[in-house]
Tab-separated table of C-alpha atoms in Angstrom:
chain	number	residue	atom	x	y	z
I	258	UNK	CA	12.344	-141.658	65.593
I	259	UNK	CA	12.727	-145.358	64.974
I	260	UNK	CA	12.263	-147.077	61.636
I	261	UNK	CA	8.969	-148.520	62.918
I	262	UNK	CA	7.670	-145.066	63.833
I	263	UNK	CA	8.705	-143.794	60.420
I	264	UNK	CA	6.808	-146.630	58.730
I	265	UNK	CA	3.702	-145.923	60.795
I	266	UNK	CA	3.878	-142.223	59.987
I	267	UNK	CA	4.242	-142.966	56.266
I	268	UNK	CA	1.289	-145.333	56.407
I	269	UNK	CA	-0.879	-142.779	58.210
I	270	UNK	CA	0.110	-140.130	55.674
I	271	UNK	CA	-0.775	-142.453	52.803
I	272	UNK	CA	-4.139	-143.276	54.391
I	273	UNK	CA	-4.900	-139.588	54.928
I	274	UNK	CA	-4.061	-138.815	51.299
I	275	UNK	CA	-6.252	-141.677	50.081
I	276	UNK	CA	-9.207	-140.457	52.169
I	277	UNK	CA	-8.687	-136.891	50.982
I	278	UNK	CA	-8.467	-138.033	47.357
I	279	UNK	CA	-11.635	-140.101	47.693
I	280	UNK	CA	-13.478	-137.163	49.244
I	281	UNK	CA	-12.363	-134.958	46.370
I	282	UNK	CA	-13.592	-137.496	43.801
I	283	UNK	CA	-16.963	-137.663	45.558
I	284	UNK	CA	-17.348	-133.875	45.583
I	285	UNK	CA	-16.276	-133.512	41.951
I	286	UNK	CA	-18.588	-136.318	40.855
I	287	UNK	CA	-21.531	-134.855	42.792
I	288	UNK	CA	-20.917	-131.413	41.306
I	289	UNK	CA	-20.678	-132.769	37.756
I	290	UNK	CA	-23.809	-134.902	38.207
I	291	UNK	CA	-25.783	-131.910	39.505
I	292	UNK	CA	-24.592	-129.785	36.582
I	293	UNK	CA	-25.611	-132.495	34.099
I	294	UNK	CA	-28.973	-132.802	35.837
I	295	UNK	CA	-29.605	-129.062	35.463
I	296	UNK	CA	-28.730	-129.244	31.760
I	297	UNK	CA	-31.017	-132.235	31.230
I	298	UNK	CA	-33.902	-130.510	33.013
I	299	UNK	CA	-33.439	-127.448	30.829
I	300	UNK	CA	-33.468	-129.610	27.708
I	301	UNK	CA	-36.566	-131.444	28.938
I	302	UNK	CA	-38.477	-128.179	29.450
I	303	UNK	CA	-37.369	-126.425	26.256
I	304	UNK	CA	-37.201	-129.159	23.604
I	305	UNK	CA	-40.093	-130.700	21.717
I	306	UNK	CA	-42.431	-129.990	18.851
I	307	UNK	CA	-42.674	-126.448	20.213
I	308	UNK	CA	-39.174	-125.250	21.081
I	309	UNK	CA	-38.882	-122.633	23.797
I	310	UNK	CA	-35.994	-120.447	24.945
I	311	UNK	CA	-34.708	-121.434	28.375
I	312	UNK	CA	-35.840	-118.156	29.948
I	313	UNK	CA	-39.333	-118.546	28.512
I	314	UNK	CA	-39.588	-122.138	29.756
I	315	UNK	CA	-38.463	-121.176	33.255
I	316	UNK	CA	-40.985	-118.321	33.357
I	317	UNK	CA	-43.713	-120.668	32.200
I	318	UNK	CA	-42.721	-123.146	34.903
I	319	UNK	CA	-43.588	-120.608	37.598
I	320	UNK	CA	-46.799	-119.592	35.821
I	321	UNK	CA	-45.650	-116.494	33.959
I	322	UNK	CA	-45.824	-115.766	30.258
I	323	UNK	CA	-47.988	-117.017	27.399
I	324	UNK	CA	-50.811	-119.396	28.478
I	325	UNK	CA	-49.849	-121.822	25.739
I	326	UNK	CA	-46.275	-121.975	26.971
I	327	UNK	CA	-47.469	-122.475	30.539
I	328	UNK	CA	-49.724	-125.344	29.462
I	329	UNK	CA	-46.950	-127.133	27.558
I	330	UNK	CA	-44.319	-126.731	30.255
I	331	UNK	CA	-46.354	-127.221	33.428
I	332	UNK	CA	-48.827	-129.852	32.292
I	333	UNK	CA	-46.794	-131.973	29.883
I	334	UNK	CA	-43.037	-131.521	30.066
I	335	UNK	CA	-42.385	-130.799	33.741
I	336	UNK	CA	-44.382	-133.732	35.208
I	337	UNK	CA	-42.665	-136.158	32.854
I	338	UNK	CA	-39.201	-134.833	33.732
I	339	UNK	CA	-39.866	-134.881	37.484
I	340	UNK	CA	-41.323	-138.385	37.226
I	341	UNK	CA	-38.100	-139.559	35.578
I	342	UNK	CA	-36.051	-137.929	38.332
I	343	UNK	CA	-38.082	-139.469	41.156
I	344	UNK	CA	-38.215	-142.938	39.632
I	345	UNK	CA	-34.528	-142.858	38.692
I	346	UNK	CA	-33.529	-141.793	42.217
I	347	UNK	CA	-35.507	-144.668	43.715
I	348	UNK	CA	-34.066	-147.221	41.315
I	349	UNK	CA	-30.513	-146.025	41.864
I	350	UNK	CA	-30.839	-146.227	45.637
I	351	UNK	CA	-32.555	-149.627	45.495
I	352	UNK	CA	-29.847	-151.072	43.253
I	353	UNK	CA	-27.094	-149.702	45.492
I	354	UNK	CA	-28.648	-151.222	48.633
I	355	UNK	CA	-29.262	-154.616	47.015
I	356	UNK	CA	-25.800	-154.984	45.493
I	357	UNK	CA	-24.060	-153.966	48.680
I	358	UNK	CA	-26.397	-156.023	50.848
I	359	UNK	CA	-25.873	-159.215	48.850
I	360	UNK	CA	-22.276	-158.414	47.856
I	361	UNK	CA	-23.207	-159.372	44.327
I	362	UNK	CA	-22.877	-157.052	41.273
I	363	UNK	CA	-25.828	-158.770	39.586
I	364	UNK	CA	-28.335	-158.005	42.349
I	365	UNK	CA	-31.022	-155.506	41.317
I	366	UNK	CA	-34.825	-155.138	41.460
I	367	UNK	CA	-34.934	-156.682	37.972
I	368	UNK	CA	-33.237	-159.841	39.229
I	369	UNK	CA	-34.961	-160.013	42.621
I	370	UNK	CA	-38.487	-160.082	41.182
I	371	UNK	CA	-39.599	-156.601	42.256
I	372	UNK	CA	-40.124	-155.205	38.767
I	373	UNK	CA	-41.967	-158.375	37.807
I	374	UNK	CA	-44.238	-157.902	40.800
I	375	UNK	CA	-44.928	-154.284	39.855
I	376	UNK	CA	-45.848	-155.327	36.320
I	377	UNK	CA	-48.115	-158.056	37.653
I	378	UNK	CA	-49.967	-155.694	39.990
I	379	UNK	CA	-50.465	-152.999	37.362
I	380	UNK	CA	-51.532	-155.361	34.586
I	381	UNK	CA	-53.931	-157.156	36.932
I	382	UNK	CA	-55.706	-153.846	37.594
I	383	UNK	CA	-55.730	-153.040	33.876
I	384	UNK	CA	-57.453	-156.373	33.315
I	385	UNK	CA	-60.226	-155.391	35.722
I	386	UNK	CA	-60.792	-152.093	33.909
I	387	UNK	CA	-59.807	-150.065	36.974
I	388	UNK	CA	-59.213	-146.321	36.801
I	389	UNK	CA	-55.816	-145.216	35.562
I	390	UNK	CA	-55.231	-143.441	38.874
I	391	UNK	CA	-55.359	-146.771	40.716
I	392	UNK	CA	-52.892	-148.589	38.476
I	393	UNK	CA	-49.758	-147.160	40.163
I	394	UNK	CA	-51.190	-148.386	43.469
I	395	UNK	CA	-51.493	-151.841	41.917
I	396	UNK	CA	-47.865	-151.654	40.776
I	397	UNK	CA	-46.742	-150.775	44.301
I	398	UNK	CA	-48.799	-153.606	45.765
I	399	UNK	CA	-47.359	-156.020	43.198
I	400	UNK	CA	-43.800	-155.098	44.112
I	401	UNK	CA	-44.557	-155.680	47.780
I	402	UNK	CA	-46.195	-159.007	46.902
I	403	UNK	CA	-43.014	-160.095	45.105
I	404	UNK	CA	-41.002	-159.181	48.198
I	405	UNK	CA	-43.320	-161.242	50.421
I	406	UNK	CA	-42.957	-164.230	48.096
I	407	UNK	CA	-39.199	-163.762	48.077
I	408	UNK	CA	-39.006	-163.631	51.858
I	409	UNK	CA	-41.367	-166.568	52.342
I	410	UNK	CA	-39.435	-168.842	49.994
I	411	UNK	CA	-35.991	-167.850	51.297
I	412	UNK	CA	-36.731	-167.524	55.036
I	413	UNK	CA	-35.772	-171.072	55.979
I	414	UNK	CA	-32.168	-170.442	54.992
I	415	UNK	CA	-31.960	-167.393	57.251
I	416	UNK	CA	-32.088	-165.106	54.215
I	417	UNK	CA	-28.798	-166.452	52.849
I	418	UNK	CA	-27.504	-164.408	49.924
I	419	UNK	CA	-27.314	-167.168	47.300
I	420	UNK	CA	-30.767	-168.515	48.118
I	421	UNK	CA	-32.294	-165.031	47.990
I	422	UNK	CA	-30.909	-164.331	44.527
I	423	UNK	CA	-31.952	-167.700	43.123
I	424	UNK	CA	-35.404	-167.321	44.667
I	425	UNK	CA	-35.666	-163.812	43.233
I	426	UNK	CA	-34.923	-165.112	39.743
I	427	UNK	CA	-37.647	-167.740	40.152
I	428	UNK	CA	-40.175	-165.169	41.417
I	429	UNK	CA	-39.323	-162.798	38.550
I	430	UNK	CA	-39.736	-165.545	35.960
I	431	UNK	CA	-43.047	-166.713	37.428
I	432	UNK	CA	-44.551	-163.230	37.610
I	433	UNK	CA	-43.333	-162.376	34.099
I	434	UNK	CA	-45.049	-165.507	32.800
I	435	UNK	CA	-48.277	-164.499	34.563
I	436	UNK	CA	-48.101	-161.004	33.053
I	437	UNK	CA	-47.545	-162.391	29.553
I	438	UNK	CA	-50.501	-164.725	29.963
I	439	UNK	CA	-52.773	-161.854	30.997
I	440	UNK	CA	-51.625	-159.640	28.124
I	441	UNK	CA	-52.219	-162.416	25.596
I	442	UNK	CA	-55.759	-162.836	26.914
I	443	UNK	CA	-56.507	-159.087	26.893
I	444	UNK	CA	-58.999	-157.573	24.459
I	445	UNK	CA	-57.331	-155.295	21.933
I	446	UNK	CA	-58.471	-152.068	23.598
I	447	UNK	CA	-56.607	-152.927	26.802
I	448	UNK	CA	-53.366	-154.065	25.198
I	449	UNK	CA	-52.022	-150.517	24.804
I	450	UNK	CA	-52.579	-149.712	28.482
I	451	UNK	CA	-50.864	-152.914	29.514
I	452	UNK	CA	-47.828	-152.274	27.293
I	453	UNK	CA	-46.572	-149.400	29.460
I	454	UNK	CA	-46.575	-151.611	32.526
I	455	UNK	CA	-44.582	-154.345	30.840
I	456	UNK	CA	-41.824	-152.064	29.490
I	457	UNK	CA	-41.773	-148.890	31.597
I	458	UNK	CA	-42.615	-145.315	30.630
I	459	UNK	CA	-42.974	-141.868	32.202
I	460	UNK	CA	-45.252	-140.613	29.424
I	461	UNK	CA	-48.499	-139.031	30.560
I	462	UNK	CA	-47.615	-138.658	34.225
I	463	UNK	CA	-49.715	-136.071	36.098
I	464	UNK	CA	-48.798	-133.840	39.020
I	465	UNK	CA	-50.928	-135.743	41.579
I	466	UNK	CA	-49.128	-138.970	40.625
I	467	UNK	CA	-45.719	-137.305	40.700
I	468	UNK	CA	-46.172	-135.516	44.029
I	469	UNK	CA	-47.648	-138.602	45.679
I	470	UNK	CA	-44.756	-140.779	44.541
I	471	UNK	CA	-42.190	-138.070	45.379
I	472	UNK	CA	-43.475	-137.681	48.941
I	473	UNK	CA	-43.424	-141.416	49.541
I	474	UNK	CA	-39.975	-141.664	47.939
I	475	UNK	CA	-38.541	-139.015	50.275
I	476	UNK	CA	-39.814	-140.963	53.294
I	477	UNK	CA	-38.414	-144.221	51.911
I	478	UNK	CA	-35.022	-142.634	51.216
I	479	UNK	CA	-34.939	-141.151	54.718
I	480	UNK	CA	-35.622	-144.576	56.215
I	481	UNK	CA	-32.879	-146.072	54.023
I	482	UNK	CA	-30.395	-143.451	55.239
I	483	UNK	CA	-31.203	-144.396	58.833
I	484	UNK	CA	-30.551	-148.065	57.994
I	485	UNK	CA	-27.433	-147.330	55.969
I	486	UNK	CA	-24.992	-147.818	58.843
I	487	UNK	CA	-26.050	-151.467	59.110
I	488	UNK	CA	-24.658	-152.041	55.619
I	489	UNK	CA	-21.201	-151.068	56.839
I	490	UNK	CA	-21.480	-153.580	59.672
I	491	UNK	CA	-22.722	-156.313	57.319
I	492	UNK	CA	-19.719	-155.621	55.080
I	493	UNK	CA	-17.561	-157.125	57.833
I	494	UNK	CA	-19.219	-160.526	57.359
I	495	UNK	CA	-21.957	-162.264	59.309
I	496	UNK	CA	-19.641	-163.581	62.025
I	497	UNK	CA	-18.070	-160.217	62.752
I	498	UNK	CA	-21.405	-158.399	62.503
I	499	UNK	CA	-22.954	-160.865	64.938
I	500	UNK	CA	-20.044	-160.405	67.327
I	501	UNK	CA	-20.778	-156.657	67.279
I	502	UNK	CA	-24.354	-157.360	68.385
I	503	UNK	CA	-26.116	-157.036	65.029
I	504	UNK	CA	-28.848	-159.531	64.185
I	505	UNK	CA	-27.787	-160.118	60.591
I	506	UNK	CA	-31.041	-161.716	59.390
I	507	UNK	CA	-33.159	-158.905	60.840
I	508	UNK	CA	-30.821	-156.225	59.480
I	509	UNK	CA	-30.849	-157.847	56.060
I	510	UNK	CA	-34.651	-158.051	56.165
I	511	UNK	CA	-34.998	-154.360	57.048
I	512	UNK	CA	-32.618	-153.297	54.301
I	513	UNK	CA	-34.332	-155.577	51.819
I	514	UNK	CA	-37.692	-154.058	52.767
I	515	UNK	CA	-36.305	-150.561	52.195
I	516	UNK	CA	-34.991	-151.548	48.758
I	517	UNK	CA	-38.322	-153.163	47.892
I	518	UNK	CA	-40.260	-150.019	48.793
I	519	UNK	CA	-37.873	-147.815	46.789
I	520	UNK	CA	-38.067	-150.036	43.712
I	521	UNK	CA	-41.839	-150.491	44.008
I	522	UNK	CA	-42.462	-146.754	44.291
I	523	UNK	CA	-40.298	-146.185	41.214
I	524	UNK	CA	-42.197	-148.891	39.340
I	525	UNK	CA	-45.529	-147.448	40.479
I	526	UNK	CA	-44.555	-144.161	38.829
I	527	UNK	CA	-42.660	-145.312	35.739
I	528	UNK	CA	-43.396	-148.994	35.296
I	529	UNK	CA	-40.757	-151.737	35.380
I	530	UNK	CA	-37.780	-149.767	34.020
I	531	UNK	CA	-34.784	-152.084	33.837
I	532	UNK	CA	-30.989	-151.546	33.711
I	533	UNK	CA	-30.934	-148.347	35.807
I	534	UNK	CA	-30.784	-150.079	39.196
I	535	UNK	CA	-28.267	-152.586	37.836
I	536	UNK	CA	-25.885	-150.032	36.321
I	537	UNK	CA	-25.920	-147.183	38.844
I	538	UNK	CA	-23.943	-148.877	41.668
I	539	UNK	CA	-21.220	-149.865	39.197
I	540	UNK	CA	-20.955	-146.302	37.897
I	541	UNK	CA	-20.692	-144.882	41.420
I	542	UNK	CA	-18.061	-147.435	42.454
I	543	UNK	CA	-16.043	-146.879	39.278
I	544	UNK	CA	-15.865	-143.122	39.792
I	545	UNK	CA	-15.672	-142.747	43.579
I	546	UNK	CA	-14.116	-146.032	44.702
I	547	UNK	CA	-15.186	-147.997	47.799
I	548	UNK	CA	-18.484	-147.070	49.484
I	549	UNK	CA	-18.645	-143.969	51.653
I	550	UNK	CA	-21.394	-142.298	53.641
I	551	UNK	CA	-22.244	-140.310	50.504
I	552	UNK	CA	-22.601	-143.349	48.232
I	553	UNK	CA	-26.359	-143.703	48.748
I	554	UNK	CA	-26.966	-140.060	47.815
I	555	UNK	CA	-24.679	-140.394	44.789
I	556	UNK	CA	-26.558	-143.517	43.678
I	557	UNK	CA	-29.884	-141.668	43.862
I	558	UNK	CA	-28.460	-138.711	41.949
I	559	UNK	CA	-26.921	-140.959	39.288
I	560	UNK	CA	-30.166	-142.891	38.857
I	561	UNK	CA	-32.093	-139.654	38.344
I	562	UNK	CA	-29.591	-138.454	35.716
I	563	UNK	CA	-29.543	-141.801	33.904
I	564	UNK	CA	-33.313	-142.212	33.655
I	565	UNK	CA	-33.947	-138.612	32.632
I	566	UNK	CA	-31.208	-138.825	29.993
I	567	UNK	CA	-32.680	-142.096	28.675
I	568	UNK	CA	-36.133	-140.529	28.432
I	569	UNK	CA	-34.762	-137.549	26.512
I	570	UNK	CA	-33.048	-139.942	24.105
I	571	UNK	CA	-36.399	-141.670	23.576
I	572	UNK	CA	-38.179	-138.388	22.944
I	573	UNK	CA	-35.733	-136.567	20.713
I	574	UNK	CA	-32.924	-138.734	19.327
I	575	UNK	CA	-34.546	-141.979	18.170
I	576	UNK	CA	-36.238	-142.211	14.778
I	577	UNK	CA	-39.129	-144.224	16.253
I	578	UNK	CA	-41.674	-142.059	18.058
I	579	UNK	CA	-43.652	-143.199	21.069
I	580	UNK	CA	-41.059	-145.740	22.203
I	581	UNK	CA	-41.203	-146.291	26.000
I	582	UNK	CA	-38.064	-145.508	27.963
I	583	UNK	CA	-38.033	-149.033	29.391
I	584	UNK	CA	-37.372	-150.444	25.931
I	585	UNK	CA	-34.225	-148.319	25.613
I	586	UNK	CA	-32.905	-149.116	29.077
I	587	UNK	CA	-33.574	-152.817	28.522
I	588	UNK	CA	-31.610	-152.665	25.261
I	589	UNK	CA	-28.693	-151.111	27.113
I	590	UNK	CA	-29.052	-153.487	30.038
I	591	UNK	CA	-28.849	-156.747	28.105
I	592	UNK	CA	-25.203	-156.402	26.974
I	593	UNK	CA	-24.278	-154.866	30.348
I	594	UNK	CA	-25.717	-157.910	32.146
I	595	UNK	CA	-23.871	-160.280	29.814
I	596	UNK	CA	-20.569	-158.504	30.497
I	597	UNK	CA	-21.145	-158.685	34.251
I	598	UNK	CA	-22.022	-162.373	34.075
I	599	UNK	CA	-18.921	-163.043	31.971
I	600	UNK	CA	-16.711	-161.234	34.460
I	601	UNK	CA	-18.292	-163.136	37.346
I	602	UNK	CA	-17.756	-166.483	35.633
I	603	UNK	CA	-14.078	-165.926	34.724
I	604	UNK	CA	-11.832	-168.315	36.604
I	605	UNK	CA	-9.407	-166.867	39.092
I	606	UNK	CA	-5.810	-167.807	38.224
I	607	UNK	CA	-3.509	-168.249	41.187
I	608	UNK	CA	0.198	-168.467	40.800
I	609	UNK	CA	1.915	-171.517	42.190
I	610	UNK	CA	3.561	-171.076	45.558
């Protein structure tokens, strides 16, 4: 065997070990996240003003046991926990798609105007005195409206990454200003209803709302999985992707639409919860390394864990009662965003040749 063959063999062995190590990290991370999720669900069902043993709560969840326990678990605690899981999964997947699509660690539904659109749609329906059951539909429509505005303003540039992000910031700011104006003009009795849709909360969710959003979320995630391979092609750059026969603008538009639907469905269920979609892709990359075929599923799982954990913190660990989960995630997100912006703005030092 020549020295060149030996070098190639060593390189192949190193590549195989790296792939095997990455696969192991993915499996370990997925297992740990699922275990944490089970613990959080147990805490969500058993903890509150009326504490229940885990066995009692699980029996009540399937309709067995004391009627009072069944009422507390099935009508109050379980819908709220499942709503947090569904919304968190959608936000995690949406953030992962946007950051990988735009190759920018600051890209998220919060930055691209989608959460602002959801707030606008929900608050606009609150202003009309519409039924509470229609308000999530308004949030979904508002998120889609923000996406249409984003696409219309950025289309001339062929959906270039920089223009999309700048346009998204402008759309978010404009819709946030419109929401604030409506809230200021609200009569006092409507202000409380509008507050949830400006901060984000899973309080008071009902099973019809949860199952409707969960069904739509499963379809949206399935469509995103089908589109996921295009992300790998876009990672090669527009020139290389075009040479492989991919229409980059159309692919980007389809992926953007998938992210918009995911984020809008999450906002329709939980309001404009911030930080989750921004943080999840960074957590997944930090633990598992470069993207793999499992990254989208890991992002959804991480988002569900993060939002459910945040809601449990709101319910049981903070001294202020009734605080919406969006206020906590926004508090966490502000310093996170500043750190990311600082890292992005640091100059790159190159050594002299």
